[in-house]
Tab-separated table of C-alpha atoms and ligand atoms in Angstrom:
chain	number	residue	atom	x	y	z
A	27	MET	CA	17.378	-172.917	-25.454
A	28	GLY	CA	14.255	-172.510	-27.486
A	29	GLU	CA	13.427	-176.200	-27.338
A	30	SER	CA	9.675	-176.656	-27.206
A	31	TRP	CA	7.998	-179.223	-24.972
A	32	LEU	CA	7.128	-181.079	-28.139
A	33	GLU	CA	10.778	-181.345	-29.135
A	34	LYS	CA	11.698	-182.405	-25.630
A	35	MET	CA	9.083	-185.099	-25.692
A	36	GLN	CA	10.305	-186.323	-29.054
A	37	ASP	CA	13.796	-186.622	-27.596
A	38	ASP	CA	12.602	-188.593	-24.666
A	39	ARG	CA	11.331	-192.074	-25.464
A	40	ASP	CA	9.495	-192.210	-22.138
A	41	HIS	CA	7.352	-189.281	-23.152
A	42	ARG	CA	6.635	-190.417	-26.684
A	43	SER	CA	2.948	-190.853	-26.103
A	44	ILE	CA	0.085	-188.492	-26.792
A	45	VAL	CA	-1.395	-189.564	-23.469
A	46	ARG	CA	1.474	-187.915	-21.587
A	47	ARG	CA	0.475	-184.533	-20.261
A	48	ALA	CA	2.079	-181.550	-21.945
A	49	PRO	CA	3.732	-179.276	-19.416
A	50	VAL	CA	2.800	-175.606	-19.717
A	51	THR	CA	5.607	-173.765	-21.512
A	52	ASN	CA	7.234	-170.915	-19.696
A	53	SER	CA	6.296	-167.581	-21.138
A	54	ALA	CA	7.372	-164.047	-20.340
A	55	THR	CA	3.992	-162.945	-21.643
A	56	GLN	CA	0.479	-163.726	-20.469
A	57	PRO	CA	-2.699	-164.505	-22.406
A	58	LEU	CA	-4.860	-161.421	-22.913
A	59	VAL	CA	-8.014	-163.407	-22.187
A	60	THR	CA	-8.715	-165.708	-19.235
A	61	PRO	CA	-7.888	-169.255	-20.406
A	62	VAL	CA	-10.416	-172.056	-20.011
A	63	TRP	CA	-9.089	-174.675	-17.570
A	64	PRO	CA	-11.059	-177.837	-18.274
A	65	ALA	CA	-8.970	-179.999	-15.892
A	66	THR	CA	-11.078	-181.979	-13.441
A	67	ALA	CA	-8.043	-182.502	-11.197
A	68	TRP	CA	-4.879	-180.629	-10.329
A	69	THR	CA	-1.486	-182.228	-9.794
A	70	ALA	CA	0.587	-181.499	-6.731
A	71	GLU	CA	4.302	-181.833	-6.135
A	72	SER	CA	3.933	-184.019	-3.021
A	73	PRO	CA	1.352	-185.181	-0.456
A	74	ASP	CA	2.605	-182.394	1.832
A	75	ALA	CA	1.957	-179.817	-0.890
A	76	LEU	CA	-1.540	-181.244	-1.381
A	77	ASP	CA	-2.186	-181.043	2.378
A	78	ALA	CA	-1.240	-177.382	2.308
A	79	VAL	CA	-3.760	-176.658	-0.455
A	80	TYR	CA	-6.574	-178.650	1.179
A	81	GLU	CA	-5.901	-176.934	4.499
A	82	GLY	CA	-5.857	-173.464	2.939
A	83	ARG	CA	-2.209	-172.819	3.829
A	84	ALA	CA	-1.246	-172.566	0.159
A	85	PRO	CA	-3.322	-171.274	-2.745
A	86	GLY	CA	-4.395	-173.764	-5.369
A	87	TYR	CA	-6.966	-176.200	-6.623
A	88	THR	CA	-7.435	-179.912	-6.080
A	89	TYR	CA	-10.495	-181.274	-7.816
A	90	ALA	CA	-12.762	-179.214	-10.107
A	91	ARG	CA	-15.989	-179.920	-8.209
A	92	GLU	CA	-14.323	-178.284	-5.196
A	93	GLY	CA	-13.293	-175.225	-7.226
A	94	HIS	CA	-11.434	-174.178	-10.369
A	95	PRO	CA	-9.946	-170.950	-11.736
A	96	ASN	CA	-12.793	-170.121	-14.132
A	97	ALA	CA	-15.342	-170.222	-11.307
A	98	ALA	CA	-12.998	-168.247	-9.055
A	99	VAL	CA	-12.462	-165.505	-11.636
A	100	LEU	CA	-16.190	-165.175	-12.311
A	101	ALA	CA	-17.081	-165.203	-8.613
A	102	SER	CA	-14.578	-162.469	-7.815
A	103	LYS	CA	-16.005	-160.247	-10.554
A	104	ILE	CA	-19.583	-160.630	-9.303
A	105	ASP	CA	-18.334	-160.182	-5.711
A	106	TRP	CA	-16.881	-156.879	-6.799
A	107	LEU	CA	-20.103	-155.767	-8.515
A	108	GLU	CA	-22.229	-156.650	-5.483
A	109	GLY	CA	-19.730	-155.610	-2.823
A	110	ALA	CA	-19.608	-159.168	-1.442
A	111	GLU	CA	-16.701	-160.575	0.527
A	112	ALA	CA	-16.899	-164.036	-1.029
A	113	GLY	CA	-19.214	-165.707	-3.501
A	114	THR	CA	-19.798	-169.182	-4.887
A	115	ILE	CA	-20.643	-169.882	-8.520
A	116	THR	CA	-23.180	-172.665	-8.959
A	117	GLY	CA	-24.501	-174.653	-11.903
A	118	SER	CA	-27.720	-172.583	-12.071
A	119	GLY	CA	-29.643	-169.883	-10.252
A	120	MET	CA	-31.682	-172.635	-8.587
A	121	ALA	CA	-28.439	-174.315	-7.499
A	122	ALA	CA	-27.439	-171.028	-5.820
A	123	LEU	CA	-30.673	-170.938	-3.827
A	124	SER	CA	-30.268	-174.653	-3.034
A	125	ALA	CA	-26.684	-174.147	-1.819
A	126	VAL	CA	-27.862	-171.377	0.518
A	127	LEU	CA	-30.715	-173.479	1.924
A	128	LEU	CA	-28.708	-176.709	2.179
A	129	GLY	CA	-25.673	-174.974	3.598
A	130	LEU	CA	-27.399	-172.952	6.296
A	131	LEU	CA	-30.626	-174.638	7.420
A	132	CYS	CA	-30.624	-176.963	10.410
A	133	GLU	CA	-33.227	-179.382	11.668
A	134	GLY	CA	-36.346	-177.598	12.893
A	135	ASP	CA	-35.673	-174.347	11.026
A	136	HIS	CA	-38.462	-172.298	9.485
A	137	VAL	CA	-38.138	-170.220	6.300
A	138	VAL	CA	-40.225	-167.219	5.259
A	139	GLY	CA	-40.403	-166.608	1.503
A	140	GLY	CA	-41.905	-163.809	-0.571
A	141	ALA	CA	-45.245	-164.915	-2.010
A	142	HIS	CA	-44.253	-163.560	-5.466
A	143	LEU	CA	-40.974	-165.473	-5.816
A	144	TYR	CA	-39.873	-166.945	-9.174
A	145	GLY	CA	-42.061	-169.974	-9.980
A	146	ARG	CA	-39.350	-172.596	-9.469
A	147	SER	CA	-38.138	-170.930	-6.254
A	148	LEU	CA	-41.694	-171.123	-4.940
A	149	ARG	CA	-41.813	-174.822	-5.780
A	150	LEU	CA	-38.492	-175.408	-4.054
A	151	LEU	CA	-39.718	-173.673	-0.910
A	152	ARG	CA	-43.209	-175.115	-0.925
A	153	GLN	CA	-42.612	-178.685	-2.089
A	154	GLU	CA	-38.986	-179.659	-1.550
A	155	LEU	CA	-38.246	-178.029	1.802
A	156	PRO	CA	-41.341	-179.371	3.614
A	157	ARG	CA	-40.533	-182.838	2.231
A	158	MET	CA	-37.190	-182.559	4.036
A	159	GLY	CA	-38.854	-181.422	7.243
A	160	PHE	CA	-38.375	-177.662	7.015
A	161	ALA	CA	-41.392	-175.464	7.692
A	162	VAL	CA	-42.067	-172.681	5.173
A	163	SER	CA	-44.411	-169.688	5.201
A	164	LEU	CA	-45.033	-167.332	2.301
A	165	SER	CA	-45.878	-163.709	2.773
A	166	ASP	CA	-46.077	-160.395	0.931
A	167	ALA	CA	-42.546	-159.012	0.568
A	168	ALA	CA	-43.811	-155.607	-0.547
A	169	ASP	CA	-44.872	-155.113	3.071
A	170	ALA	CA	-42.398	-155.680	5.947
A	171	ASP	CA	-45.312	-155.882	8.407
A	172	ALA	CA	-46.739	-158.859	6.522
A	173	ILE	CA	-43.327	-160.564	6.651
A	174	ALA	CA	-43.124	-159.814	10.406
A	175	LEU	CA	-46.432	-161.621	10.966
A	176	ALA	CA	-45.032	-164.763	9.327
A	177	LEU	CA	-41.965	-164.958	11.605
A	178	ARG	CA	-41.740	-167.651	14.279
A	179	PRO	CA	-39.197	-168.195	17.047
A	180	GLU	CA	-37.548	-170.864	14.870
A	181	THR	CA	-37.385	-168.746	11.689
A	182	ARG	CA	-33.852	-168.974	10.320
A	183	MET	CA	-34.103	-167.024	7.057
A	184	ILE	CA	-36.211	-164.751	4.885
A	185	VAL	CA	-35.959	-165.160	1.099
A	186	VAL	CA	-37.155	-162.338	-1.163
A	187	GLU	CA	-36.561	-160.980	-4.666
A	188	THR	CA	-35.701	-157.274	-4.935
A	189	VAL	CA	-38.083	-157.042	-7.893
A	190	THR	CA	-40.305	-160.041	-8.478
A	191	ASN	CA	-40.748	-162.162	-11.543
A	192	PRO	CA	-43.048	-161.503	-13.396
A	193	MET	CA	-45.241	-158.922	-11.608
A	194	LEU	CA	-42.298	-156.561	-10.874
A	195	GLN	CA	-43.346	-156.026	-7.306
A	196	VAL	CA	-40.641	-154.096	-5.402
A	197	ALA	CA	-39.814	-155.620	-1.995
A	198	ASP	CA	-39.693	-153.490	1.140
A	199	ILE	CA	-36.009	-154.419	1.463
A	200	GLU	CA	-35.173	-151.805	4.074
A	201	GLY	CA	-38.133	-152.679	6.308
A	202	ILE	CA	-37.422	-156.396	5.979
A	203	ALA	CA	-33.681	-155.892	6.608
A	204	ALA	CA	-34.446	-153.984	9.826
A	205	LEU	CA	-36.779	-156.788	10.886
A	206	ALA	CA	-34.219	-159.473	10.029
A	207	ARG	CA	-31.545	-157.677	12.033
A	208	ARG	CA	-33.815	-157.255	15.047
A	209	GLU	CA	-34.967	-160.892	15.010
A	210	GLU	CA	-31.518	-162.278	14.100
A	211	VAL	CA	-32.807	-163.902	10.937
A	212	LEU	CA	-30.734	-164.179	7.740
A	213	LEU	CA	-31.985	-162.070	4.845
A	214	VAL	CA	-31.443	-163.701	1.441
A	215	VAL	CA	-32.077	-161.431	-1.551
A	216	ASP	CA	-32.435	-162.696	-5.118
A	217	ASN	CA	-31.140	-159.699	-7.092
A	218	THR	CA	-31.552	-161.240	-10.559
A	219	PHE	CA	-34.012	-158.667	-11.928
A	220	THR	CA	-32.438	-155.554	-10.442
A	221	THR	CA	-28.742	-156.436	-10.773
A	222	PRO	CA	-26.020	-154.515	-8.920
A	223	ARG	CA	-26.282	-151.858	-11.630
A	224	ALA	CA	-29.542	-150.682	-10.036
A	225	PHE	CA	-29.341	-151.961	-6.465
A	226	ARG	CA	-26.768	-153.498	-4.136
A	227	PRO	CA	-28.648	-155.432	-1.441
A	228	PHE	CA	-25.645	-155.631	0.934
A	229	ASP	CA	-25.693	-151.837	1.242
A	230	HIS	CA	-29.300	-152.124	2.474
A	231	GLY	CA	-28.860	-154.896	5.035
A	232	ALA	CA	-28.981	-158.172	3.076
A	233	ASP	CA	-26.881	-161.073	4.432
A	234	ILE	CA	-26.785	-163.138	1.243
A	235	VAL	CA	-27.292	-162.130	-2.377
A	236	ILE	CA	-28.155	-164.661	-5.052
A	237	HIS	CA	-28.325	-164.403	-8.830
A	238	SER	CA	-29.431	-166.354	-11.781
A	239	VAL	CA	-26.263	-165.512	-13.743
A	240	THR	CA	-28.114	-167.104	-16.674
A	241	LYS	CA	-30.041	-163.880	-17.105
A	242	LEU	CA	-28.679	-160.325	-17.331
A	243	LEU	CA	-25.168	-160.905	-15.968
A	244	ALA	CA	-24.204	-163.456	-18.653
A	245	GLY	CA	-26.690	-161.854	-20.996
A	246	HIS	CA	-26.625	-163.958	-24.158
A	247	SER	CA	-28.950	-166.908	-23.394
A	248	ASP	CA	-26.148	-169.412	-23.879
A	249	VAL	CA	-25.114	-170.311	-20.331
A	250	THR	CA	-26.942	-171.516	-17.202
A	251	LEU	CA	-25.224	-170.475	-13.938
A	252	GLY	CA	-25.895	-169.028	-10.504
A	253	TYR	CA	-24.138	-167.060	-7.796
A	254	ALA	CA	-24.502	-166.825	-4.012
A	255	GLY	CA	-22.397	-164.224	-2.194
A	256	THR	CA	-22.069	-162.880	1.321
A	257	ARG	CA	-19.966	-160.560	3.472
A	258	ASP	CA	-19.518	-163.109	6.261
A	259	PRO	CA	-16.624	-165.604	5.808
A	260	ASP	CA	-18.298	-168.406	7.826
A	261	THR	CA	-21.510	-168.104	5.837
A	262	ALA	CA	-19.515	-168.076	2.600
A	263	GLN	CA	-17.693	-171.226	3.687
A	264	ALA	CA	-20.960	-173.006	4.547
A	265	ILE	CA	-22.456	-172.154	1.142
A	266	ALA	CA	-19.317	-173.230	-0.735
A	267	GLU	CA	-19.149	-176.508	1.219
A	268	ALA	CA	-22.815	-177.272	0.500
A	269	ALA	CA	-22.294	-176.545	-3.209
A	270	ALA	CA	-19.338	-178.966	-3.338
A	271	SER	CA	-20.987	-181.689	-1.243
A	272	TRP	CA	-24.364	-181.633	-2.993
A	273	GLY	CA	-22.655	-181.332	-6.386
A	274	LEU	CA	-24.019	-177.915	-7.328
A	275	THR	CA	-20.774	-176.481	-8.709
A	276	PRO	CA	-20.318	-175.285	-12.318
A	277	ALA	CA	-18.299	-176.343	-15.356
A	278	PRO	CA	-15.340	-174.178	-16.489
A	279	TRP	CA	-16.602	-173.429	-19.989
A	280	GLU	CA	-19.889	-171.997	-18.645
A	281	CYS	CA	-17.951	-169.764	-16.257
A	282	TRP	CA	-15.739	-168.568	-19.097
A	283	LEU	CA	-18.780	-167.685	-21.239
A	284	ALA	CA	-20.425	-165.855	-18.354
A	285	GLU	CA	-17.226	-163.908	-17.648
A	286	ARG	CA	-17.123	-162.881	-21.286
A	287	GLY	CA	-20.761	-161.785	-21.103
A	288	LEU	CA	-20.158	-159.903	-17.884
A	289	HIS	CA	-17.617	-157.610	-19.559
A	290	SER	CA	-20.402	-155.864	-21.466
A	291	PHE	CA	-23.002	-156.138	-18.704
A	292	ALA	CA	-23.077	-152.462	-17.685
A	293	LEU	CA	-23.399	-151.260	-21.286
A	294	ARG	CA	-26.105	-153.807	-22.052
A	295	TYR	CA	-27.993	-153.005	-18.884
A	296	ASP	CA	-28.040	-149.254	-19.479
A	297	ARG	CA	-29.163	-149.576	-23.083
A	298	ALA	CA	-31.842	-152.192	-22.294
A	299	GLN	CA	-33.143	-150.064	-19.435
A	300	GLU	CA	-33.486	-146.999	-21.669
A	301	ASN	CA	-35.300	-149.162	-24.194
A	302	ALA	CA	-37.611	-150.595	-21.506
A	303	ALA	CA	-38.687	-147.148	-20.298
A	304	GLU	CA	-39.454	-146.120	-23.860
A	305	LEU	CA	-41.363	-149.312	-24.651
A	306	ALA	CA	-43.371	-149.113	-21.406
A	307	ALA	CA	-44.503	-145.574	-22.197
A	308	HIS	CA	-45.383	-146.576	-25.753
A	309	LEU	CA	-47.405	-149.661	-24.807
A	310	ALA	CA	-49.294	-147.769	-22.098
A	311	GLY	CA	-51.021	-145.670	-24.741
A	312	LEU	CA	-52.148	-148.463	-27.071
A	313	PRO	CA	-55.751	-149.644	-27.488
A	314	GLY	CA	-56.011	-153.318	-26.537
A	315	ILE	CA	-53.590	-152.983	-23.606
A	316	ARG	CA	-55.355	-153.097	-20.263
A	317	ARG	CA	-52.357	-152.147	-18.147
A	318	VAL	CA	-48.582	-151.878	-18.301
A	319	ILE	CA	-46.474	-152.844	-15.314
A	320	TYR	CA	-43.109	-151.073	-15.074
A	321	PRO	CA	-41.619	-149.693	-11.846
A	322	GLY	CA	-40.745	-146.477	-13.701
A	323	LEU	CA	-44.392	-145.673	-14.443
A	324	PRO	CA	-46.030	-143.414	-11.829
A	325	GLY	CA	-49.002	-145.819	-11.628
A	326	HIS	CA	-46.840	-148.736	-10.411
A	327	PRO	CA	-47.837	-149.634	-6.808
A	328	GLN	CA	-44.237	-149.296	-5.531
A	329	HIS	CA	-43.084	-146.548	-7.903
A	330	ALA	CA	-41.942	-144.225	-5.108
A	331	ARG	CA	-40.008	-147.011	-3.375
A	332	ALA	CA	-38.350	-148.045	-6.639
A	333	ALA	CA	-37.381	-144.441	-7.391
A	334	ARG	CA	-35.777	-144.117	-3.961
A	335	LEU	CA	-34.032	-147.522	-3.758
A	336	PHE	CA	-32.862	-147.795	-7.358
A	337	ALA	CA	-31.867	-144.159	-7.974
A	338	GLY	CA	-33.857	-143.964	-11.187
A	339	ASN	CA	-32.849	-147.412	-12.470
A	340	PHE	CA	-36.219	-148.981	-13.111
A	341	GLY	CA	-34.877	-152.022	-14.898
A	342	THR	CA	-35.081	-153.827	-18.187
A	343	MET	CA	-38.252	-155.830	-17.554
A	344	LEU	CA	-41.884	-154.886	-18.046
A	345	GLY	CA	-45.248	-156.607	-18.091
A	346	PHE	CA	-48.479	-155.860	-19.895
A	347	GLU	CA	-51.962	-157.244	-19.889
A	348	LEU	CA	-53.732	-157.665	-23.167
A	349	GLU	CA	-57.491	-157.511	-23.447
A	350	GLY	CA	-58.922	-160.900	-24.363
A	351	GLY	CA	-57.931	-164.381	-23.220
A	352	ARG	CA	-55.722	-167.192	-24.556
A	353	GLU	CA	-56.802	-166.672	-28.187
A	354	ALA	CA	-55.707	-163.026	-28.117
A	355	ALA	CA	-52.432	-164.163	-26.510
A	356	ASN	CA	-51.862	-166.744	-29.264
A	357	THR	CA	-52.561	-164.111	-31.930
A	358	LEU	CA	-50.123	-161.650	-30.360
A	359	VAL	CA	-47.281	-164.160	-30.209
A	360	ARG	CA	-47.849	-165.319	-33.800
A	361	ALA	CA	-48.025	-161.728	-35.059
A	362	ALA	CA	-44.845	-160.599	-33.253
A	363	ARG	CA	-42.753	-162.910	-35.421
A	364	HIS	CA	-39.389	-161.269	-34.805
A	365	ILE	CA	-39.679	-161.060	-31.040
A	366	PRO	CA	-38.733	-164.523	-29.746
A	367	PHE	CA	-41.371	-166.104	-27.516
A	368	ALA	CA	-39.140	-167.807	-24.959
A	369	PRO	CA	-39.257	-168.476	-21.216
A	370	THR	CA	-36.098	-166.582	-20.295
A	371	LEU	CA	-34.957	-163.024	-19.724
A	372	GLY	CA	-31.901	-160.812	-19.834
A	373	ASP	CA	-30.925	-161.683	-23.401
A	374	VAL	CA	-29.371	-159.096	-25.738
A	375	ALA	CA	-32.546	-159.416	-27.810
A	376	THR	CA	-36.031	-158.521	-26.603
A	377	THR	CA	-37.985	-161.646	-25.668
A	378	LEU	CA	-41.581	-162.215	-24.781
A	379	SER	CA	-42.881	-164.675	-22.225
A	380	HIS	CA	-46.324	-165.763	-21.124
A	381	PRO	CA	-46.114	-166.869	-17.474
A	382	LEU	CA	-49.370	-168.849	-17.428
A	383	SER	CA	-48.096	-171.230	-20.115
A	384	SER	CA	-44.502	-171.352	-18.818
A	385	SER	CA	-42.901	-170.241	-15.539
A	386	HIS	CA	-46.152	-170.120	-13.547
A	387	ARG	CA	-48.068	-172.980	-15.142
A	388	ALA	CA	-47.648	-175.262	-12.118
A	389	LEU	CA	-49.261	-172.850	-9.652
A	390	ARG	CA	-52.802	-173.389	-8.461
A	391	PRO	CA	-55.434	-171.164	-10.181
A	392	THR	CA	-56.062	-169.358	-6.878
A	393	GLU	CA	-52.340	-168.578	-6.622
A	394	GLN	CA	-52.224	-167.433	-10.232
A	395	ARG	CA	-55.111	-165.055	-9.540
A	396	MET	CA	-53.496	-163.890	-6.303
A	397	LEU	CA	-50.399	-162.908	-8.292
A	398	GLY	CA	-52.608	-161.068	-10.792
A	399	LEU	CA	-51.703	-163.390	-13.668
A	400	SER	CA	-54.224	-163.772	-16.472
A	401	GLU	CA	-54.167	-165.334	-19.951
A	402	GLY	CA	-53.590	-161.865	-21.383
A	403	PHE	CA	-50.497	-161.226	-19.246
A	404	PHE	CA	-47.100	-161.029	-20.944
A	405	ARG	CA	-43.661	-160.300	-19.606
A	406	VAL	CA	-41.197	-158.487	-21.854
A	407	SER	CA	-37.455	-158.731	-21.310
A	408	VAL	CA	-36.224	-155.719	-23.221
A	409	GLY	CA	-32.990	-156.053	-25.194
A	410	ILE	CA	-30.404	-153.729	-26.647
A	411	GLU	CA	-31.643	-153.552	-30.250
A	412	ASP	CA	-33.092	-150.468	-31.958
A	413	ILE	CA	-36.220	-150.036	-29.851
A	414	ASP	CA	-38.261	-148.589	-32.733
A	415	LEU	CA	-38.265	-152.023	-34.360
A	416	VAL	CA	-39.679	-153.587	-31.183
A	417	LYS	CA	-42.235	-150.809	-30.676
A	418	ASP	CA	-43.539	-151.128	-34.242
A	419	GLU	CA	-43.722	-154.891	-34.143
A	420	LEU	CA	-45.427	-155.094	-30.747
A	421	GLU	CA	-47.855	-152.337	-31.676
A	422	ALA	CA	-48.889	-154.235	-34.802
A	423	ALA	CA	-49.176	-157.492	-32.828
A	424	VAL	CA	-51.334	-155.868	-30.134
A	425	ALA	CA	-53.555	-154.403	-32.856
A	426	ALA	CA	-53.941	-157.846	-34.459
A	427	ALA	CA	-54.847	-159.436	-31.109
A	428	PHE	CA	-57.234	-156.612	-30.251
A	429	ALA	CA	-58.974	-156.799	-33.646
A	430	GLN	CA	-59.543	-160.476	-33.057
A	431	ALA	CA	-60.623	-160.194	-29.409
A	432	GLY	CA	-62.694	-157.093	-30.098
A	433	PRO	CA	-63.281	-154.183	-27.733
A	434	SER	CA	-66.703	-155.608	-26.792
A	435	ARG	CA	-64.987	-158.548	-25.078
A	436	GLU	CA	-63.118	-156.222	-22.764
A	437	ALA	CA	-64.570	-157.801	-19.659
A	438	ALA	CA	-63.870	-161.383	-20.739
A	439	GLY	CA	-60.111	-161.413	-19.959
B	502	PLP	C1	-34.386	-167.570	-13.653
B	502	PLP	C2	-34.475	-167.174	-12.246
B	502	PLP	C3	-34.023	-168.023	-11.221
B	502	PLP	C4	-33.467	-169.395	-11.503
B	502	PLP	O1	-32.286	-169.312	-12.232
B	502	PLP	P1	-31.775	-170.511	-13.204
B	502	PLP	O2	-30.457	-170.002	-13.668
B	502	PLP	O3	-32.805	-170.628	-14.297
B	502	PLP	O4	-31.695	-171.725	-12.377
B	502	PLP	C5	-34.117	-167.592	-9.922
B	502	PLP	N1	-34.624	-166.385	-9.616
B	502	PLP	C6	-35.068	-165.543	-10.575
B	502	PLP	C7	-35.627	-164.223	-10.184
B	502	PLP	C8	-35.018	-165.905	-11.921
B	502	PLP	O5	-35.468	-165.083	-12.854
């Protein structure tokens, strides 16, 4: 009674080695917080017991690349938020998109992607997939008719973002979902910007939902992870298998950090969204700002759609275009000293990014123009801090950039 495993080991000469594994002590109580399980492999009682786990007849884990408790806990929480049946956690948001493509595409398949997809997603669709023999077309996801025109008999899936990065274009999800259903094409929705707090794609006809968990869900800019979920068990299995076979699965510690971040997600989202609406309205009235892009502003091209689909949740992201070119942009970033200039989003703190020098630098100039990106364009990921601090600092930075660019150079942008 009361003998600890350490005492037992000290009694037993065979176990007197720090390399021997310490058995988990029995406890009538449980840890309050999910433990981190760093084990890369799990022991089984016999080959028969291992068979049962591999064949799904008994619950359990075998080898961490195939699955581990920290990934399972995180996946089930995001499944619950999105209303998914089963989801896979991946090593990044890009790994989630890769697992979907690699798990579901077959030889000869064609993919239709939204023309405004995240920069790296565009590169994956346009450069990597064709290299592997898959045909890809890009089309305007704000318009289901444009997507319909891009479909071919061999189209297998449509990939869109609910709200695009960085132009905040709102996809015609319902029109595209109806089209996908009719044509028996899978609809994959990247819900990173909207999050299930504002929009649940499965309730509007999506087949697969993906996330960069790196962003709002984890929320602290200290973990890179992704998620791909679905309501169909066979599809879920195919995605999970692809993630394990192509080595796209995550490490336990990252999953633990993301789970911790997720606990405050709803609170963070609501506060950041309130802040974003206030900042958008404030920036819209400042001299030196050519336009503000925020789905909550009546002038946004898909404002009515956003209001209907998102029930008033217009998100935590906004964009603005400064008058003047690169020099004005440099001045603004230097002047806004306390707003980190960083190519990410969804952090607790407000961050500023400049797509032409970061996420969208690899696009061709014609594509950059097509997206409406200019040297004066900034994306703001609004955080949860006191928004007055951000308003004052950005206002002063815009004034500094405007003074330098000068109103007479208005047309130069
Ligand atoms: C960041 C991002 C991704 C990629 O996610 P990573 O975690 O950086 O791999 C995909 N889609 C959108 C909309 C993103 O913002």
